[in-house]
Amino acid sequence: MFKNGTDNRRAFLKKSLAIGGAAGTTMLASGAGADTPDPLITEIQDWNRYLGEGVDSRPYGMPSPFEGDVVRRDVAWLTADAKASVNFTPLHKLEGIITPNGLCFERHHGGIAQISPEDHRIMINGLVDNPLVFTMEDLKRFPRHSEFYFLECAANTGMEWRGAQLNGCQFTHGMVHNVMYTGVKLKDLLAEAGVKPSGKWVLPEGADASHMTRSIPMEKALEDCMVAFAMNGEALRAEQGYPVRLVVPGWEGNMWVKWLRRLEVGDQPWHHREETSKYTDLLGDGRSRRFTWTMDVKSVITSPSPQAPINHGRGRTVITGLAWSGFGKIDRVDVSIDGGRNWHTARLDGPSLSKSLHRFYHEFDWDGSELFLQSRAIDEQRHVQKTKNALRKIRGENSIYHNNAIQTWHVKPDGLVENVEIS
Amino acid sequence: MSDNKLVVGVFAIVLCISHNAFADAEKGRAVFAQCAGCHMVGEGAQARFGPALNNMVGQPAAGVAGYDYSQAFKQLSKDGLVWSDAELDAFLKAPMQYASGTKMAYPGLSAEEDRKNVIAYLATFTATDQPAEQVVDRKETENTIEQSNQSRPLARDAILPEHGVLHLGRIALPEEIAAWDIDVRPDGMGLPEGSGSVETGGELYDAQCAVCHGVFGEGEGRWPILAGGHDTLEDERPEKTIGSYWPYLSTVYDYVHRAMPFGNARSLSHDDVYAITAYLLYLNDIVDEDFQLSRSNFLSVRLPNEDNFYFDDRENEENYVLSAEPCMTDCIEGQARVTRRARVLDVTPDGD
């Protein structure tokens, strides 16, 4: 693949690792023909001769050491303390629609609580016939269900409201992940306690030091919310709320209370901190929307992108990305390589599930000239992504939350990619 | 699931027998449960994700043969680090700060007592005189079940609750609900008896809140600003404070009570929370310095920005839903021109 064989390849890998695959890699033309035989082919390599590790060398398997740069990353200046902070999913390195558990972005308000499942209790109280307490064992005796859902922080892409700011889809769009949750339906738990007719709202509460709370309307609680104890087939990761979290499909991630310990039924919303001072959308006129729960239709090209430049020169080029909507399935994604002048309907690949990430591809022959890459998703209810300027015209620049605008990547003639805004 | 309980049961018996002799170490055993996923101790202990932890005190850093240590620990070993109680304590407090680059992805034991106990527990493992402790050894678990089959209660003797549809869980006791149901609403539901003055609140605030939120509520560094910011909500850089933005005072009471001070949640009394809430009103020029806040006058205080919130109406935005097929060709005239670049701001973190 690389013209000058081993040394160049190793130097390239080393360099890529050192700079996280971002700018700085030299363009390596492929397909130009080999002048000398490739020693990777003509010489016997260590791994061709010597034995590798045996079974059980890692009782819990880990990624290949060559994937060491595929990690969550934070933006240190965003928050005051790592225990009330966020990091980002490396979307530019992922394939398909499933996010590996160890790469799902994290958001904590009081650090990662470590709770033994034997010490965990879940209470239902408030406007119910019987206030109840469940152990984790009790919980697993309700009918179990498995569903794929994306979880997106309402502030995903929030740093981009005032202009292009962060160079990498990990940072601009990485507060999203998509896993298969296994758990029980919230409506089954509520039925066990018996909701009184006056019960119109549910308040989930976490057991961690932030005691996270949000008000959820009963209609949503009964529609599709889950109380989940597993993700992608194994127990929840501690940083995702082990032993149990709430799943609120299609709605902003802050509502998916982790380390869930209590569900209170009430007749009114609680207007707690995370639904008043935070997660309300300040508009240009100084007034604010509250209860903006649904995550809008959205898409982003994950490669090429600033952390995933084009290293192969002109010729066959693959554009890929992710699309999702809190309203249901993605109907289609259009891709533009000229900054929205002309659009091509992309190829959706893999499972198309409601409120789950969708993978799209657009393959084309690049002539080596500069590109302005954009993607535009449309969901099954005909919601569509707007340009950043169109969204700012309606909402101003101070919303922080719910920025689902069309993202532009500028591919330069050397294959490097930059986050830009265009006319 | 029931397997776990049995194992715990067996441990519990051991714990009772030896409790007096090894009080600290036994508490340390419980703390060690969160380490046991990665570390083994006792006879026959081997490396898992982390090295075996026998004979720790007096051992040089990165001293367990056959374990592939991080560069961080290889360096500490070169620097001559030998584990002592004090060094173990410092490491366990904040592993990733102590040895930046360690493979031990664990935030640390913040409670000093936990650290002391777990170090005391590790001290009980001096090579050969201890039985293997393999918390998740499958064979041991299976043996335990076989041996204890005789004492397992019969399934048919289990008592089924009468409540509900599937008869699962149990009725919550009033004391349990009272312990957890601490939420407060704008209509006053959940407010406990109590009161506090601006003056008392000021003393509490200076001692417990000002380090992050600033003496005047101006916010240190990136910590939240709590006061000021009036008439800034339409500005380029709005300041969203309790006085300028928050709609309800009940939110202040609820949040301070449930989550503050950061790192010591639930440590404030009801009177403390009333006092701090009163002081935050004072910092925002909403009450005078001689004000006293209590359950009885709580609902008389309104925050200035309450009326400026309204329910999500995104669906009314122009083009929120497509009315016609979107343009596919020649949609914009002229070529695209860059108007803003991310690298101008240059705030992207470096890869590592």
PDB file of N, CA and C in Angstrom, chain A residues 60 77-78 81 125 131-133 162 167 192 205 211 213 261-262 264 267 270-273 277 280 283 288-290 294 296 332 341-343 376 382 386 395 398 402 418-423, chain B residues 49 165-168 170 172 180-181 183-185 222 235-237 245-246 251 254 258 308-310 312-314 317-318 320 322 325 327-331 334 337 339-343 347-348:
ATOM      1  N   TYR A  60     -10.468 -10.572  29.896  1.00  0.00           N
ATOM      2  CA  TYR A  60     -11.405  -9.676  29.227  1.00  0.00           C
ATOM      3  C   TYR A  60     -10.638  -9.030  28.081  1.00  0.00           C
ATOM      4  N   TRP A  77     -10.722  22.674  28.592  1.00  0.00           N
ATOM      5  CA  TRP A  77     -11.130  24.039  28.965  1.00  0.00           C
ATOM      6  C   TRP A  77     -12.646  24.208  29.055  1.00  0.00           C
ATOM      7  N   LEU A  78     -13.412  23.169  28.651  1.00  0.00           N
ATOM      8  CA  LEU A  78     -14.871  23.318  28.643  1.00  0.00           C
ATOM      9  C   LEU A  78     -15.475  23.411  30.034  1.00  0.00           C
ATOM     10  N   ASP A  81     -14.111  20.920  36.260  1.00  0.00           N
ATOM     11  CA  ASP A  81     -13.609  19.774  37.010  1.00  0.00           C
ATOM     12  C   ASP A  81     -13.975  18.499  36.273  1.00  0.00           C
ATOM     13  N   ASN A 125     -42.204   5.840  44.198  1.00  0.00           N
ATOM     14  CA  ASN A 125     -43.078   6.440  45.213  1.00  0.00           C
ATOM     15  C   ASN A 125     -43.862   7.584  44.584  1.00  0.00           C
ATOM     16  N   PRO A 131     -46.234   2.193  47.049  1.00  0.00           N
ATOM     17  CA  PRO A 131     -44.818   2.541  46.865  1.00  0.00           C
ATOM     18  C   PRO A 131     -43.995   1.265  47.024  1.00  0.00           C
ATOM     19  N   LEU A 132     -43.047   1.048  46.108  1.00  0.00           N
ATOM     20  CA  LEU A 132     -42.326  -0.228  46.085  1.00  0.00           C
ATOM     21  C   LEU A 132     -40.819  -0.019  46.113  1.00  0.00           C
ATOM     22  N   VAL A 133     -40.129  -1.073  46.573  1.00  0.00           N
ATOM     23  CA  VAL A 133     -38.672  -1.131  46.506  1.00  0.00           C
ATOM     24  C   VAL A 133     -38.291  -2.404  45.758  1.00  0.00           C
ATOM     25  N   ARG A 162     -21.621  29.678  17.580  1.00  0.00           N
ATOM     26  CA  ARG A 162     -21.117  31.022  17.217  1.00  0.00           C
ATOM     27  C   ARG A 162     -20.141  30.974  16.053  1.00  0.00           C
ATOM     28  N   ASN A 167     -11.748  21.297  15.580  1.00  0.00           N
ATOM     29  CA  ASN A 167     -11.335  20.582  14.374  1.00  0.00           C
ATOM     30  C   ASN A 167     -11.402  19.076  14.559  1.00  0.00           C
ATOM     31  N   GLU A 192     -46.683  -2.140  38.182  1.00  0.00           N
ATOM     32  CA  GLU A 192     -46.552  -2.935  39.408  1.00  0.00           C
ATOM     33  C   GLU A 192     -46.897  -2.094  40.640  1.00  0.00           C
ATOM     34  N   GLU A 205     -34.441   9.687  39.515  1.00  0.00           N
ATOM     35  CA  GLU A 205     -33.374  10.264  40.345  1.00  0.00           C
ATOM     36  C   GLU A 205     -32.197   9.291  40.400  1.00  0.00           C
ATOM     37  N   HIS A 211     -27.200  13.261  42.469  1.00  0.00           N
ATOM     38  CA  HIS A 211     -28.630  12.961  42.635  1.00  0.00           C
ATOM     39  C   HIS A 211     -29.439  13.520  41.465  1.00  0.00           C
ATOM     40  N   THR A 213     -31.813  14.612  38.592  1.00  0.00           N
ATOM     41  CA  THR A 213     -33.266  14.478  38.432  1.00  0.00           C
ATOM     42  C   THR A 213     -33.719  15.184  37.165  1.00  0.00           C
ATOM     43  N   ARG A 261     -32.048   5.263  40.983  1.00  0.00           N
ATOM     44  CA  ARG A 261     -32.452   4.671  42.260  1.00  0.00           C
ATOM     45  C   ARG A 261     -33.906   4.956  42.621  1.00  0.00           C
ATOM     46  N   ARG A 262     -34.515   5.945  41.959  1.00  0.00           N
ATOM     47  CA  ARG A 262     -35.869   6.289  42.397  1.00  0.00           C
ATOM     48  C   ARG A 262     -36.669   6.832  41.230  1.00  0.00           C
ATOM     49  N   GLU A 264     -40.291   8.875  41.013  1.00  0.00           N
ATOM     50  CA  GLU A 264     -41.433   9.434  41.731  1.00  0.00           C
ATOM     51  C   GLU A 264     -42.501   9.837  40.729  1.00  0.00           C
ATOM     52  N   ASP A 267     -48.031  15.052  39.866  1.00  0.00           N
ATOM     53  CA  ASP A 267     -49.059  15.648  39.001  1.00  0.00           C
ATOM     54  C   ASP A 267     -48.542  16.864  38.241  1.00  0.00           C
ATOM     55  N   TRP A 270     -41.200  19.100  38.009  1.00  0.00           N
ATOM     56  CA  TRP A 270     -40.498  19.573  39.204  1.00  0.00           C
ATOM     57  C   TRP A 270     -39.675  20.839  38.937  1.00  0.00           C
ATOM     58  N   HIS A 271     -39.378  21.129  37.680  1.00  0.00           N
ATOM     59  CA  HIS A 271     -38.552  22.299  37.331  1.00  0.00           C
ATOM     60  C   HIS A 271     -37.235  22.300  38.099  1.00  0.00           C
ATOM     61  N   HIS A 272     -36.533  21.165  38.042  1.00  0.00           N
ATOM     62  CA  HIS A 272     -35.265  21.069  38.754  1.00  0.00           C
ATOM     63  C   HIS A 272     -34.137  21.720  37.965  1.00  0.00           C
ATOM     64  N   ARG A 273     -32.951  21.713  38.547  1.00  0.00           N
ATOM     65  CA  ARG A 273     -31.836  22.479  37.998  1.00  0.00           C
ATOM     66  C   ARG A 273     -31.553  22.157  36.534  1.00  0.00           C
ATOM     67  N   SER A 277     -32.096  25.980  34.786  1.00  0.00           N
ATOM     68  CA  SER A 277     -30.867  26.754  34.566  1.00  0.00           C
ATOM     69  C   SER A 277     -30.030  26.131  33.455  1.00  0.00           C
ATOM     70  N   THR A 280     -32.320  24.452  28.919  1.00  0.00           N
ATOM     71  CA  THR A 280     -33.350  25.321  28.365  1.00  0.00           C
ATOM     72  C   THR A 280     -32.639  26.131  27.284  1.00  0.00           C
ATOM     73  N   LEU A 283     -33.066  31.991  23.384  1.00  0.00           N
ATOM     74  CA  LEU A 283     -33.158  32.451  21.995  1.00  0.00           C
ATOM     75  C   LEU A 283     -32.714  33.908  21.882  1.00  0.00           C
ATOM     76  N   SER A 288     -36.712  32.007  26.585  1.00  0.00           N
ATOM     77  CA  SER A 288     -36.142  30.655  26.531  1.00  0.00           C
ATOM     78  C   SER A 288     -37.205  29.587  26.365  1.00  0.00           C
ATOM     79  N   ARG A 289     -36.863  28.599  25.541  1.00  0.00           N
ATOM     80  CA  ARG A 289     -37.711  27.413  25.446  1.00  0.00           C
ATOM     81  C   ARG A 289     -37.355  26.454  26.576  1.00  0.00           C
ATOM     82  N   ARG A 290     -38.364  25.859  27.165  1.00  0.00           N
ATOM     83  CA  ARG A 290     -38.125  24.796  28.140  1.00  0.00           C
ATOM     84  C   ARG A 290     -38.715  23.484  27.601  1.00  0.00           C
ATOM     85  N   THR A 294     -36.992  16.411  22.508  1.00  0.00           N
ATOM     86  CA  THR A 294     -36.653  15.560  21.365  1.00  0.00           C
ATOM     87  C   THR A 294     -35.355  16.018  20.708  1.00  0.00           C
ATOM     88  N   ASP A 296     -33.290  16.569  17.509  1.00  0.00           N
ATOM     89  CA  ASP A 296     -33.667  16.795  16.113  1.00  0.00           C
ATOM     90  C   ASP A 296     -32.921  15.878  15.149  1.00  0.00           C
ATOM     91  N   ARG A 332     -33.650   9.412   4.466  1.00  0.00           N
ATOM     92  CA  ARG A 332     -32.562   9.495   3.494  1.00  0.00           C
ATOM     93  C   ARG A 332     -31.535  10.532   3.921  1.00  0.00           C
ATOM     94  N   ARG A 341     -24.136  23.180  -3.274  1.00  0.00           N
ATOM     95  CA  ARG A 341     -24.640  23.591  -4.596  1.00  0.00           C
ATOM     96  C   ARG A 341     -25.415  22.446  -5.229  1.00  0.00           C
ATOM     97  N   ASN A 342     -24.842  21.238  -5.142  1.00  0.00           N
ATOM     98  CA  ASN A 342     -25.479  20.046  -5.721  1.00  0.00           C
ATOM     99  C   ASN A 342     -25.445  18.918  -4.688  1.00  0.00           C
ATOM    100  N   TRP A 343     -26.483  18.108  -4.698  1.00  0.00           N
ATOM    101  CA  TRP A 343     -26.612  17.035  -3.694  1.00  0.00           C
ATOM    102  C   TRP A 343     -26.756  15.668  -4.366  1.00  0.00           C
ATOM    103  N   ARG A 376     -26.955  16.073   4.662  1.00  0.00           N
ATOM    104  CA  ARG A 376     -28.276  16.611   5.022  1.00  0.00           C
ATOM    105  C   ARG A 376     -29.217  15.422   5.215  1.00  0.00           C
ATOM    106  N   ARG A 382     -40.272  13.642   7.872  1.00  0.00           N
ATOM    107  CA  ARG A 382     -39.917  14.745   6.970  1.00  0.00           C
ATOM    108  C   ARG A 382     -39.250  15.922   7.674  1.00  0.00           C
ATOM    109  N   LYS A 386     -31.120  21.990   8.684  1.00  0.00           N
ATOM    110  CA  LYS A 386     -30.946  23.308   8.067  1.00  0.00           C
ATOM    111  C   LYS A 386     -29.460  23.644   8.012  1.00  0.00           C
ATOM    112  N   ARG A 395     -32.805  31.055  15.774  1.00  0.00           N
ATOM    113  CA  ARG A 395     -32.583  30.825  17.208  1.00  0.00           C
ATOM    114  C   ARG A 395     -31.508  31.710  17.834  1.00  0.00           C
ATOM    115  N   ASN A 398     -27.100  31.886  21.155  1.00  0.00           N
ATOM    116  CA  ASN A 398     -26.908  31.590  22.579  1.00  0.00           C
ATOM    117  C   ASN A 398     -27.657  30.362  23.077  1.00  0.00           C
ATOM    118  N   HIS A 402     -29.246  21.746  21.224  1.00  0.00           N
ATOM    119  CA  HIS A 402     -30.028  21.398  20.021  1.00  0.00           C
ATOM    120  C   HIS A 402     -29.516  22.071  18.742  1.00  0.00           C
ATOM    121  N   GLU A 418     -10.560  20.485   7.219  1.00  0.00           N
ATOM    122  CA  GLU A 418     -10.734  21.509   8.241  1.00  0.00           C
ATOM    123  C   GLU A 418     -12.226  21.794   8.447  1.00  0.00           C
ATOM    124  N   ASN A 419     -12.575  22.141   9.698  1.00  0.00           N
ATOM    125  CA  ASN A 419     -13.937  22.543  10.036  1.00  0.00           C
ATOM    126  C   ASN A 419     -14.115  24.009   9.640  1.00  0.00           C
ATOM    127  N   VAL A 420     -15.052  24.278   8.716  1.00  0.00           N
ATOM    128  CA  VAL A 420     -15.225  25.657   8.246  1.00  0.00           C
ATOM    129  C   VAL A 420     -16.710  26.022   8.163  1.00  0.00           C
ATOM    130  N   GLU A 421     -16.949  27.311   8.017  1.00  0.00           N
ATOM    131  CA  GLU A 421     -18.262  27.788   7.579  1.00  0.00           C
ATOM    132  C   GLU A 421     -18.053  28.460   6.229  1.00  0.00           C
ATOM    133  N   ILE A 422     -19.083  28.355   5.393  1.00  0.00           N
ATOM    134  CA  ILE A 422     -18.928  28.876   4.029  1.00  0.00           C
ATOM    135  C   ILE A 422     -20.088  29.791   3.672  1.00  0.00           C
ATOM    136  N   SER A 423     -19.858  30.560   2.601  1.00  0.00           N
ATOM    137  CA  SER A 423     -20.903  31.448   2.098  1.00  0.00           C
ATOM    138  C   SER A 423     -21.886  30.627   1.271  1.00  0.00           C
TER     139      SER A 423
ATOM    140  N   PHE B  49      -5.848  -7.923  34.719  1.00  0.00           N
ATOM    141  CA  PHE B  49      -5.533  -6.659  34.029  1.00  0.00           C
ATOM    142  C   PHE B  49      -4.390  -5.974  34.757  1.00  0.00           C
ATOM    143  N   VAL B 165     -49.013  -6.539  39.812  1.00  0.00           N
ATOM    144  CA  VAL B 165     -49.429  -7.398  38.715  1.00  0.00           C
ATOM    145  C   VAL B 165     -48.601  -8.691  38.718  1.00  0.00           C
ATOM    146  N   LEU B 166     -47.290  -8.526  38.874  1.00  0.00           N
ATOM    147  CA  LEU B 166     -46.387  -9.684  38.822  1.00  0.00           C
ATOM    148  C   LEU B 166     -45.897 -10.072  40.218  1.00  0.00           C
ATOM    149  N   HIS B 167     -46.306  -9.303  41.221  1.00  0.00           N
ATOM    150  CA  HIS B 167     -45.943  -9.578  42.615  1.00  0.00           C
ATOM    151  C   HIS B 167     -44.436  -9.563  42.800  1.00  0.00           C
ATOM    152  N   LEU B 168     -43.830  -8.482  42.353  1.00  0.00           N
ATOM    153  CA  LEU B 168     -42.381  -8.323  42.466  1.00  0.00           C
ATOM    154  C   LEU B 168     -42.047  -7.103  43.318  1.00  0.00           C
ATOM    155  N   ARG B 170     -41.068  -5.152  46.993  1.00  0.00           N
ATOM    156  CA  ARG B 170     -41.777  -5.118  48.281  1.00  0.00           C
ATOM    157  C   ARG B 170     -42.275  -3.706  48.540  1.00  0.00           C
ATOM    158  N   ALA B 172     -42.464  -0.165  49.988  1.00  0.00           N
ATOM    159  CA  ALA B 172     -41.496   0.761  50.583  1.00  0.00           C
ATOM    160  C   ALA B 172     -42.015   1.251  51.929  1.00  0.00           C
ATOM    161  N   TRP B 180     -35.349   9.239  51.014  1.00  0.00           N
ATOM    162  CA  TRP B 180     -34.974   9.496  49.619  1.00  0.00           C
ATOM    163  C   TRP B 180     -35.808  10.573  48.938  1.00  0.00           C
ATOM    164  N   ASP B 181     -37.039  10.764  49.366  1.00  0.00           N
ATOM    165  CA  ASP B 181     -37.918  11.724  48.680  1.00  0.00           C
ATOM    166  C   ASP B 181     -37.621  13.133  49.185  1.00  0.00           C
ATOM    167  N   ASP B 183     -37.205  15.835  46.974  1.00  0.00           N
ATOM    168  CA  ASP B 183     -37.394  16.821  45.914  1.00  0.00           C
ATOM    169  C   ASP B 183     -38.384  17.907  46.303  1.00  0.00           C
ATOM    170  N   VAL B 184     -38.101  19.111  45.792  1.00  0.00           N
ATOM    171  CA  VAL B 184     -38.906  20.299  46.076  1.00  0.00           C
ATOM    172  C   VAL B 184     -39.406  20.864  44.753  1.00  0.00           C
ATOM    173  N   ARG B 185     -40.663  21.306  44.748  1.00  0.00           N
ATOM    174  CA  ARG B 185     -41.270  21.851  43.518  1.00  0.00           C
ATOM    175  C   ARG B 185     -41.602  23.330  43.680  1.00  0.00           C
ATOM    176  N   ARG B 222     -14.041  28.209  35.595  1.00  0.00           N
ATOM    177  CA  ARG B 222     -15.188  27.758  34.820  1.00  0.00           C
ATOM    178  C   ARG B 222     -16.371  27.369  35.712  1.00  0.00           C
ATOM    179  N   ASP B 235     -27.533  39.688  25.159  1.00  0.00           N
ATOM    180  CA  ASP B 235     -26.167  40.095  24.797  1.00  0.00           C
ATOM    181  C   ASP B 235     -25.432  38.973  24.062  1.00  0.00           C
ATOM    182  N   GLU B 236     -24.276  39.342  23.526  1.00  0.00           N
ATOM    183  CA  GLU B 236     -23.449  38.347  22.849  1.00  0.00           C
ATOM    184  C   GLU B 236     -22.971  37.287  23.838  1.00  0.00           C
ATOM    185  N   ARG B 237     -22.674  37.695  25.060  1.00  0.00           N
ATOM    186  CA  ARG B 237     -22.241  36.752  26.100  1.00  0.00           C
ATOM    187  C   ARG B 237     -23.183  36.855  27.306  1.00  0.00           C
ATOM    188  N   TYR B 245     -31.625  34.503  35.296  1.00  0.00           N
ATOM    189  CA  TYR B 245     -32.132  33.462  34.406  1.00  0.00           C
ATOM    190  C   TYR B 245     -33.068  32.444  35.061  1.00  0.00           C
ATOM    191  N   TRP B 246     -32.687  31.926  36.234  1.00  0.00           N
ATOM    192  CA  TRP B 246     -33.458  30.825  36.816  1.00  0.00           C
ATOM    193  C   TRP B 246     -34.908  31.243  37.052  1.00  0.00           C
ATOM    194  N   THR B 251     -35.924  25.659  42.828  1.00  0.00           N
ATOM    195  CA  THR B 251     -34.831  24.945  42.169  1.00  0.00           C
ATOM    196  C   THR B 251     -33.527  25.143  42.937  1.00  0.00           C
ATOM    197  N   ASP B 254     -33.751  23.008  46.127  1.00  0.00           N
ATOM    198  CA  ASP B 254     -33.656  21.584  45.798  1.00  0.00           C
ATOM    199  C   ASP B 254     -32.235  21.197  45.420  1.00  0.00           C
ATOM    200  N   ARG B 258     -29.630  18.754  47.335  1.00  0.00           N
ATOM    201  CA  ARG B 258     -29.352  17.409  46.816  1.00  0.00           C
ATOM    202  C   ARG B 258     -27.904  17.228  46.337  1.00  0.00           C
ATOM    203  N   ASN B 308     -40.304  34.409  31.319  1.00  0.00           N
ATOM    204  CA  ASN B 308     -39.651  34.375  30.007  1.00  0.00           C
ATOM    205  C   ASN B 308     -39.321  32.965  29.519  1.00  0.00           C
ATOM    206  N   PHE B 309     -39.966  31.969  30.102  1.00  0.00           N
ATOM    207  CA  PHE B 309     -39.821  30.593  29.624  1.00  0.00           C
ATOM    208  C   PHE B 309     -41.142  30.145  29.011  1.00  0.00           C
ATOM    209  N   TYR B 310     -41.039  29.393  27.931  1.00  0.00           N
ATOM    210  CA  TYR B 310     -42.255  28.830  27.333  1.00  0.00           C
ATOM    211  C   TYR B 310     -41.970  27.462  26.746  1.00  0.00           C
ATOM    212  N   ASP B 312     -41.506  24.160  24.539  1.00  0.00           N
ATOM    213  CA  ASP B 312     -40.904  23.851  23.233  1.00  0.00           C
ATOM    214  C   ASP B 312     -41.893  24.093  22.086  1.00  0.00           C
ATOM    215  N   ASP B 313     -41.503  24.969  21.152  1.00  0.00           N
ATOM    216  CA  ASP B 313     -42.363  25.190  19.973  1.00  0.00           C
ATOM    217  C   ASP B 313     -41.542  25.097  18.693  1.00  0.00           C
ATOM    218  N   ARG B 314     -40.516  24.252  18.717  1.00  0.00           N
ATOM    219  CA  ARG B 314     -39.674  24.113  17.527  1.00  0.00           C
ATOM    220  C   ARG B 314     -40.485  23.747  16.282  1.00  0.00           C
ATOM    221  N   GLU B 317     -41.227  26.321  13.731  1.00  0.00           N
ATOM    222  CA  GLU B 317     -40.165  27.012  12.993  1.00  0.00           C
ATOM    223  C   GLU B 317     -40.325  26.791  11.485  1.00  0.00           C
ATOM    224  N   GLU B 318     -39.856  27.796  10.743  1.00  0.00           N
ATOM    225  CA  GLU B 318     -39.891  27.703   9.286  1.00  0.00           C
ATOM    226  C   GLU B 318     -39.029  26.527   8.816  1.00  0.00           C
ATOM    227  N   TYR B 320     -39.075  23.474   9.523  1.00  0.00           N
ATOM    228  CA  TYR B 320     -38.741  22.429  10.505  1.00  0.00           C
ATOM    229  C   TYR B 320     -39.124  21.070   9.918  1.00  0.00           C
ATOM    230  N   LEU B 322     -40.217  19.407   6.118  1.00  0.00           N
ATOM    231  CA  LEU B 322     -40.185  19.706   4.683  1.00  0.00           C
ATOM    232  C   LEU B 322     -41.596  19.899   4.137  1.00  0.00           C
ATOM    233  N   GLU B 325     -39.998  18.802  -1.811  1.00  0.00           N
ATOM    234  CA  GLU B 325     -38.714  18.100  -1.956  1.00  0.00           C
ATOM    235  C   GLU B 325     -37.571  19.119  -1.883  1.00  0.00           C
ATOM    236  N   CYS B 327     -34.054  21.012  -2.650  1.00  0.00           N
ATOM    237  CA  CYS B 327     -33.289  21.253  -3.883  1.00  0.00           C
ATOM    238  C   CYS B 327     -32.133  20.261  -3.988  1.00  0.00           C
ATOM    239  N   MET B 328     -31.899  19.747  -5.195  1.00  0.00           N
ATOM    240  CA  MET B 328     -30.816  18.778  -5.419  1.00  0.00           C
ATOM    241  C   MET B 328     -29.720  19.298  -6.350  1.00  0.00           C
ATOM    242  N   THR B 329     -30.052  20.198  -7.267  1.00  0.00           N
ATOM    243  CA  THR B 329     -29.023  20.666  -8.212  1.00  0.00           C
ATOM    244  C   THR B 329     -29.049  22.184  -8.332  1.00  0.00           C
ATOM    245  N   ASP B 330     -27.869  22.768  -8.499  1.00  0.00           N
ATOM    246  CA  ASP B 330     -27.706  24.211  -8.656  1.00  0.00           C
ATOM    247  C   ASP B 330     -28.492  24.993  -7.600  1.00  0.00           C
ATOM    248  N   CYS B 331     -28.334  24.601  -6.350  1.00  0.00           N
ATOM    249  CA  CYS B 331     -29.158  25.167  -5.269  1.00  0.00           C
ATOM    250  C   CYS B 331     -28.677  26.552  -4.839  1.00  0.00           C
ATOM    251  N   GLY B 334     -22.853  30.498  -7.554  1.00  0.00           N
ATOM    252  CA  GLY B 334     -21.437  30.776  -7.288  1.00  0.00           C
ATOM    253  C   GLY B 334     -20.785  29.657  -6.500  1.00  0.00           C
ATOM    254  N   ARG B 337     -17.285  29.755  -0.571  1.00  0.00           N
ATOM    255  CA  ARG B 337     -16.132  30.521  -0.108  1.00  0.00           C
ATOM    256  C   ARG B 337     -16.069  30.398   1.418  1.00  0.00           C
ATOM    257  N   THR B 339     -15.873  31.344   5.096  1.00  0.00           N
ATOM    258  CA  THR B 339     -16.105  32.560   5.876  1.00  0.00           C
ATOM    259  C   THR B 339     -15.527  32.451   7.283  1.00  0.00           C
ATOM    260  N   ARG B 340     -15.433  31.220   7.807  1.00  0.00           N
ATOM    261  CA  ARG B 340     -14.840  31.029   9.137  1.00  0.00           C
ATOM    262  C   ARG B 340     -14.128  29.687   9.183  1.00  0.00           C
ATOM    263  N   ARG B 341     -13.013  29.633   9.909  1.00  0.00           N
ATOM    264  CA  ARG B 341     -12.247  28.405  10.038  1.00  0.00           C
ATOM    265  C   ARG B 341     -12.064  28.070  11.506  1.00  0.00           C
ATOM    266  N   ALA B 342     -12.121  26.755  11.818  1.00  0.00           N
ATOM    267  CA  ALA B 342     -11.912  26.340  13.204  1.00  0.00           C
ATOM    268  C   ALA B 342     -10.493  26.637  13.654  1.00  0.00           C
ATOM    269  N   ARG B 343      -9.510  26.520  12.737  1.00  0.00           N
ATOM    270  CA  ARG B 343      -8.132  26.643  13.198  1.00  0.00           C
ATOM    271  C   ARG B 343      -7.770  28.064  13.604  1.00  0.00           C
ATOM    272  N   VAL B 347      -8.599  25.900  19.278  1.00  0.00           N
ATOM    273  CA  VAL B 347      -8.909  25.429  20.624  1.00  0.00           C
ATOM    274  C   VAL B 347      -9.059  23.914  20.677  1.00  0.00           C
ATOM    275  N   THR B 348      -8.766  23.241  19.546  1.00  0.00           N
ATOM    276  CA  THR B 348      -8.900  21.789  19.548  1.00  0.00           C
ATOM    277  C   THR B 348      -7.799  21.164  20.397  1.00  0.00           C
TER     278      THR B 348
END
